[in-house]
Amino acid sequence: MRRLHGRSVSAGIVIANVALVQERPLPSIGNACSADTPESELARLDNAITQTQRQITKLRTKLEALPEEGREEIGALLDVYERMLGHSRLIRTARARIAKDRLTAEAAVQQESETLAALAGPKPNTPEEEREAAARRAGEFREIARRLLRNLTGVSFRAFSNLPVGCILAAEQLRPADAALIDPTRIAAVLSEGGGATDHTAIMLRALNVPAVLAVTDLTSAVQDGDLLIVDGARGEIVVNPDPATLAEAQAAMAAEAQERKGISRLRRLPARLTGGEDIELLANVELPAELPLLRRNGAQGIGLLRSEFLFDEDREWPDEMAQYAVYAGIVRGMDGLPTTIRVLDWGGEKGLERLRMLGYAAAEDGGNPALGMRGLRLLLHHPEILLTQFSAILRASMDGPVRVLLPMVTATNEIVTARELFEKAARRLRRKGVKLPSRLPPLGIMVETPAAAMTADALVQHADFLAIGTNDLTMYTLAVDRAMTMDSDLYSPLHPAVLRLIATTVNAALRGHRPVCVCGELAADPHAVALLIGMGLRSFSMTASALPPVKKLIRALSLEECDTLRRQAMLADDPPNLRAVVRNFRG
């Protein structure tokens, strides 16, 4: 018997035999220079593009056999792949490399995809929440390049249709498009040596509701085809060839889990309400439209934070007003009347500035730490036409359902005033064009992410319609700790007396000003921390969709008196370890 560990992706306990699936490796890209004419290599690239497009079309037909949530999740990614095969920078520049440098089609695709992946991927100072999205974008370039290279070299793709029913699929690497080939009625669980908890593959496996563990060290060398495995998706643990006692324990856990699933299904339909009858609003943070199925499945009451940066990825043409509107409207309609809060473009430091230069905008030179200086709303006010276009697209979408608009990285009242003037200007422009808008414009709110915003919240609430406390950046700026570099360090912790007092200052200002206030950082995904924040007066939280059930479960067992007691104990804690101990020890 042997135990392996990886990253938990999708919960569930499974006992079954493993089917080890190998992938034929791509040949090494040899001489980059082609012996043929550029015209011949361009023709080869065109044929590979056409073949890849046909394969994606076939993948779409396979989606019909999947659950609705899986179809939407994977379909959204296939949309991205199709755009990248069109008039994208990847294809344009690959063609240019072939024509100018006389490269082979393989070398041109490989070199340009790696260049774009490096540009799109996370940088050393990229915040943690944005690192995940950046890594996914880089993976999209590498995946479509892999498909083109397989078609250029004639190396076939693997298939899962012949695997035994009820098996556990194990692979060295499981890529996003592979998920379209997984039938959740045939595959009991999925394991992979590569991948992570936040990449596209993980998102889609969660949508398919298949228990999964990725990034399992030594997986393909530790298991053999046909081995009996126990997979615990929640704990990220795999037991290879379990002994009788371990097997009996896992069987009992499976039975208990089946009962718990019934409870969670019932929980989704129940309100997030304290024992005394006080209602709590639970919303979801969304990075990509493909996450909507999981959001709905876990019972979110709306989108508390839709990050719009995905619209401005390197693989896309710069989105004009109507292109942005089409995406926002699709998301808003997909929420079926539940509110959608859209945060306008949050670029800054090194993020996005190179693309601004490519578009002809003069990027402000910050120098020094890219987490400081020209970022968020400051950057947008420096380029008001970008903000006007985004405002216009969001205003159009507000006719499709309830929408709120969120301004990132606000530090002063004049920034809100200027942004509101642009918001109203965009509305006037649209009305002059005959575009129908709501009689009352969507609420315009602000992110509280810096000590400056928290300490002046009493002034900011006079100009903002609502507040969203971003505890991730607020912690970083308050404690002077780069959270992208030190997430495993005790130095970075939102459960710090200074951060807690800034949150309290913001909440008190919002309550006095009769403004809604929400927490949308990682702290909102911690059930015990939510109990503390309820005691501080908060009634709205936005978190990753997967965190919704455990947070709701604890809320329904809490009384307001318990939350208030926790608040008083926490506010007396004089250092971070004591504060963390108070919160972690709440209810044992």
XYZ file of C-alpha atoms in Angstrom, residues 110-497:
388
model
C 6.060 27.144 -31.163
C 8.113 30.335 -30.894
C 5.156 32.716 -31.109
C 2.980 30.728 -28.695
C 5.764 30.712 -26.103
C 6.283 34.456 -26.561
C 2.587 35.142 -26.026
C 2.367 32.702 -23.112
C 5.240 34.531 -21.414
C 3.516 37.895 -21.971
C 0.150 36.629 -20.719
C 1.466 34.563 -17.817
C 2.018 35.732 -14.237
C 4.918 38.053 -13.471
C 6.863 38.114 -10.170
C 4.752 40.965 -8.789
C 1.371 39.781 -10.080
C -1.119 39.542 -7.172
C -2.137 35.997 -6.223
C -5.755 36.251 -7.398
C -4.547 37.503 -10.781
C -1.722 34.953 -11.058
C -4.292 32.179 -11.442
C -6.084 33.892 -14.327
C -2.757 34.808 -15.962
C -1.559 31.198 -15.758
C -4.793 30.043 -17.409
C -4.327 32.546 -20.249
C -0.767 31.348 -20.823
C -2.069 27.770 -20.877
C -4.552 28.662 -23.623
C -1.725 29.711 -25.957
C 0.221 26.531 -25.234
C -2.813 24.310 -25.719
C -3.825 25.692 -29.108
C -0.157 25.541 -30.177
C -0.011 21.893 -29.090
C -3.039 21.116 -31.246
C -1.542 22.886 -34.254
C 1.800 21.121 -33.765
C 0.151 17.690 -33.555
C -1.645 18.359 -36.807
C 1.523 19.691 -38.434
C 3.577 16.661 -37.359
C 0.850 14.009 -37.716
C 1.073 12.822 -34.102
C -2.418 11.666 -33.078
C -4.364 12.673 -29.975
C -5.294 10.161 -27.272
C -8.877 8.970 -26.786
C -10.772 7.884 -23.681
C -13.695 6.066 -25.326
C -12.226 2.578 -24.804
C -11.574 2.915 -21.072
C -13.422 0.519 -18.728
C -16.702 1.885 -17.329
C -16.314 3.137 -13.759
C -12.518 3.398 -13.881
C -10.252 6.065 -12.480
C -8.500 7.901 -15.321
C -4.827 8.654 -14.620
C -2.552 10.618 -16.941
C 0.745 12.438 -16.842
C -0.962 15.581 -18.128
C -4.659 16.291 -18.643
C -5.297 19.331 -20.795
C -8.492 21.411 -20.922
C -9.796 20.066 -24.234
C -9.327 16.517 -22.914
C -12.182 17.255 -20.521
C -14.544 17.325 -23.500
C -13.726 13.644 -24.014
C -14.535 12.659 -20.418
C -17.955 11.142 -19.921
C -18.785 11.530 -16.198
C -21.117 8.518 -16.426
C -18.146 6.330 -17.423
C -15.173 7.894 -15.591
C -15.375 7.695 -11.785
C -12.454 10.014 -10.989
C -9.547 11.803 -12.664
C -5.903 12.002 -11.608
C -3.042 13.868 -13.250
C 0.622 14.389 -12.542
C 0.446 17.917 -13.931
C -2.006 20.769 -13.557
C -3.258 22.790 -10.615
C -6.369 23.629 -8.650
C -7.152 26.821 -10.576
C -6.348 26.055 -14.220
C -8.898 25.460 -16.988
C -8.739 21.683 -16.582
C -9.601 21.989 -12.898
C -12.470 24.388 -13.578
C -14.012 22.037 -16.102
C -13.617 18.927 -13.960
C -15.462 20.739 -11.188
C -18.198 21.664 -13.649
C -18.495 17.999 -14.651
C -18.656 17.130 -10.945
C -15.972 14.449 -11.358
C -13.811 13.796 -8.263
C -10.306 14.874 -9.235
C -6.794 15.381 -7.869
C -4.139 17.101 -9.984
C -0.412 17.747 -9.506
C 0.090 14.255 -8.020
C 3.824 13.708 -7.604
C 5.158 10.455 -9.126
C 1.651 9.390 -10.181
C 2.569 7.582 -13.404
C 5.520 5.775 -11.827
C 3.644 4.818 -8.636
C 0.561 3.234 -10.233
C 0.139 0.503 -12.798
C -2.789 -0.032 -15.098
C -5.498 -1.931 -13.190
C -4.318 -1.081 -9.653
C -7.071 -0.610 -7.083
C -7.116 3.005 -5.834
C -8.919 5.044 -3.236
C -9.257 8.662 -4.360
C -10.216 11.339 -1.820
C -10.815 14.430 -3.950
C -11.434 16.729 -0.997
C -8.158 15.878 0.732
C -6.132 15.436 -2.451
C -5.073 11.947 -1.363
C -4.724 8.672 -3.311
C -4.176 5.263 -1.725
C -2.654 2.668 -4.067
C -3.624 -0.971 -3.420
C -5.183 -0.337 0.025
C -5.094 -2.946 2.777
C -8.427 -4.356 4.074
C -8.686 -1.936 7.012
C -8.057 1.135 4.827
C -10.516 -0.151 2.236
C -13.245 -0.657 4.850
C -12.640 2.851 6.197
C -12.967 4.331 2.707
C -16.187 2.422 2.046
C -17.692 3.858 5.225
C -16.553 7.336 4.204
C -18.207 6.901 0.800
C -21.514 6.067 2.445
C -21.272 9.078 4.747
C -20.382 11.304 1.794
C -23.457 10.168 -0.112
C -25.603 11.298 2.798
C -23.756 14.618 3.002
C -24.274 15.262 -0.725
C -27.994 14.989 -0.197
C -27.666 17.598 2.560
C -25.645 19.990 0.376
C -28.177 19.678 -2.430
C -30.867 20.642 0.045
C -28.638 23.404 1.462
C -28.374 25.080 -1.953
C -32.105 25.771 -1.911
C -32.131 27.097 1.662
C -31.444 30.738 2.590
C -28.182 31.865 4.180
C -29.843 32.855 7.458
C -28.646 33.016 11.049
C -30.578 31.120 13.715
C -32.187 34.385 14.801
C -33.597 35.020 11.318
C -31.010 37.565 10.057
C -30.331 37.093 6.330
C -26.772 37.027 4.944
C -26.054 37.642 1.247
C -23.653 35.144 -0.344
C -22.281 36.118 -3.762
C -19.573 34.683 -6.002
C -16.359 36.067 -7.487
C -16.010 35.237 -11.195
C -12.809 35.247 -13.285
C -14.303 33.795 -16.480
C -17.820 33.281 -17.870
C -17.111 29.533 -17.837
C -17.424 29.597 -14.035
C -21.145 30.456 -14.109
C -22.370 26.829 -13.934
C -20.487 26.163 -10.682
C -21.757 29.445 -9.267
C -25.381 28.479 -9.906
C -24.879 24.914 -8.725
C -23.566 26.138 -5.372
C -26.438 28.543 -4.794
C -24.843 31.978 -5.187
C -27.271 34.884 -4.860
C -25.461 36.803 -7.592
C -22.014 37.862 -8.792
C -20.306 40.074 -6.244
C -17.200 40.597 -8.381
C -16.857 39.919 -12.107
C -13.255 40.611 -13.095
C -13.358 41.998 -16.636
C -9.650 41.590 -17.440
C -10.265 38.371 -19.421
C -11.830 40.497 -22.179
C -8.527 42.274 -22.758
C -6.274 39.210 -23.082
C -3.447 39.212 -25.598
C -5.152 36.544 -27.717
C -8.172 38.745 -28.352
C -8.623 41.759 -30.546
C -9.050 44.857 -28.424
C -12.789 44.701 -27.578
C -14.885 47.626 -28.746
C -18.137 48.683 -27.095
C -20.355 46.138 -28.839
C -17.927 43.253 -28.316
C -17.822 44.003 -24.602
C -21.587 44.436 -24.478
C -22.156 40.998 -26.025
C -20.100 39.328 -23.276
C -21.571 41.326 -20.394
C -25.124 40.825 -21.660
C -24.606 37.081 -21.964
C -23.413 36.883 -18.366
C -26.181 39.133 -17.047
C -28.869 37.133 -18.850
C -27.293 33.919 -17.614
C -27.819 35.067 -14.030
C -31.613 34.948 -14.515
C -32.403 38.149 -12.646
C -29.727 37.825 -9.946
C -27.392 40.851 -9.627
C -24.066 41.068 -11.472
C -21.327 43.383 -10.200
C -18.814 44.183 -12.956
C -15.433 45.578 -11.948
C -13.967 47.771 -14.663
C -10.536 46.971 -16.058
C -7.990 46.638 -13.258
C -4.620 47.029 -14.917
C -1.551 48.624 -13.476
C 2.170 48.461 -12.845
C 3.590 46.137 -15.499
C 0.199 44.520 -16.167
C -1.393 45.729 -19.385
C 0.936 48.651 -20.008
C 2.726 47.004 -22.933
C -0.589 46.428 -24.663
C -1.562 50.053 -24.059
C 1.623 51.125 -25.809
C 0.861 48.802 -28.726
C -2.528 50.483 -29.063
C -0.933 53.913 -29.193
C -1.684 54.997 -25.620
C 1.082 56.694 -23.711
C 1.706 54.533 -20.660
C 2.763 56.359 -17.531
C 6.231 55.379 -16.389
C 6.060 54.356 -12.759
C 9.388 52.805 -12.045
C 9.988 51.027 -8.772
C 7.385 48.654 -7.374
C 4.685 47.929 -9.996
C 2.141 47.322 -7.202
C 2.317 51.062 -6.537
C 1.623 54.084 -8.681
C -0.453 54.033 -11.861
C -2.923 51.157 -11.510
C -6.657 50.516 -11.230
C -8.886 53.558 -11.524
C -5.898 55.900 -11.681
C -4.764 54.260 -14.900
C -8.272 54.341 -16.410
C -8.679 58.033 -15.635
C -5.365 58.549 -17.416
C -7.008 56.931 -20.485
C -10.653 58.035 -20.200
C -11.734 56.711 -23.608
C -11.036 53.157 -22.449
C -13.212 53.733 -19.383
C -15.949 55.457 -21.409
C -16.122 52.495 -23.789
C -16.371 50.008 -20.938
C -18.982 52.104 -19.129
C -21.042 52.269 -22.343
C -20.931 48.503 -22.815
C -21.961 47.876 -19.205
C -24.785 50.415 -19.442
C -26.129 48.642 -22.522
C -26.031 45.337 -20.636
C -27.923 46.848 -17.699
C -31.101 46.484 -19.778
C -30.636 42.700 -19.654
C -30.727 42.399 -15.879
C -29.593 44.008 -12.609
C -26.035 45.332 -12.873
C -23.679 47.181 -10.552
C -20.374 48.805 -11.543
C -17.267 48.599 -9.382
C -14.244 50.928 -9.511
C -10.889 49.349 -8.501
C -8.135 50.824 -6.339
C -9.891 54.035 -5.283
C -7.958 56.229 -2.840
C -9.630 59.671 -2.976
C -13.027 61.296 -3.488
C -11.946 63.229 -6.587
C -11.320 59.910 -8.378
C -14.924 58.833 -7.744
C -16.269 62.222 -8.806
C -14.348 62.115 -12.104
C -15.362 58.513 -12.764
C -19.027 59.325 -12.112
C -18.836 62.238 -14.553
C -17.536 59.825 -17.215
C -20.247 57.305 -16.276
C -22.972 59.903 -16.781
C -21.284 61.140 -19.962
C -21.403 57.615 -21.365
C -25.109 57.414 -20.514
C -25.824 60.742 -22.247
C -23.974 59.595 -25.374
C -25.999 56.401 -25.537
C -29.313 58.154 -25.025
C -28.484 60.623 -27.796
C -27.947 57.609 -30.057
C -31.398 56.340 -29.132
C -30.128 53.487 -26.930
C -32.632 52.620 -24.246
C -31.234 52.653 -20.705
C -32.807 52.190 -17.283
C -34.375 55.366 -15.908
C -32.012 55.045 -12.974
C -28.408 54.244 -13.838
C -26.767 51.182 -12.236
C -25.118 51.776 -8.837
C -21.485 52.886 -9.012
C -19.375 51.475 -6.181
C -15.758 51.395 -5.097
C -13.196 48.837 -3.982
C -11.623 49.556 -0.594
C -8.165 48.048 -1.034
C -5.775 50.518 0.590
C -5.393 52.020 4.061
C -6.053 55.418 2.448
C -9.494 54.302 1.300
C -10.330 52.639 4.606
C -9.223 55.629 6.696
C -11.249 58.069 4.564
C -14.237 55.783 4.049
C -16.515 58.309 5.794
C -15.781 60.744 2.928
C -15.809 58.154 0.147
C -19.284 56.879 1.060
C -20.677 60.327 0.247
C -19.759 59.746 -3.405
C -20.087 55.953 -3.813
C -23.313 53.960 -4.031
C -21.780 50.882 -2.377
C -18.440 49.583 -1.069
C -16.575 46.308 -1.627
C -13.687 45.550 0.713
C -10.891 43.726 -1.117
C -9.104 42.109 1.801
C -6.314 40.644 -0.365
C -4.829 43.972 -1.470
C -5.859 45.700 1.749
C -3.738 43.202 3.669
C -0.778 43.608 1.306
C -0.748 47.395 1.436
C -1.408 47.567 5.176
C 1.281 45.081 6.188
C 3.814 46.008 3.462
C 4.025 42.356 2.467
C 4.034 41.244 -1.184
C 1.341 38.590 -1.071
C 2.389 37.184 -4.454
C 5.742 36.240 -2.998
C 4.915 35.330 0.594
C 1.519 33.640 0.637
C 2.962 30.832 2.755
C 4.394 33.233 5.282
C 2.736 34.261 8.522
C 3.694 37.821 7.601
C 0.803 37.905 5.133
C -2.448 37.404 7.003
C -5.728 39.308 6.769
C -6.296 38.168 10.374
C -4.027 40.926 11.651
C -5.236 43.541 14.177
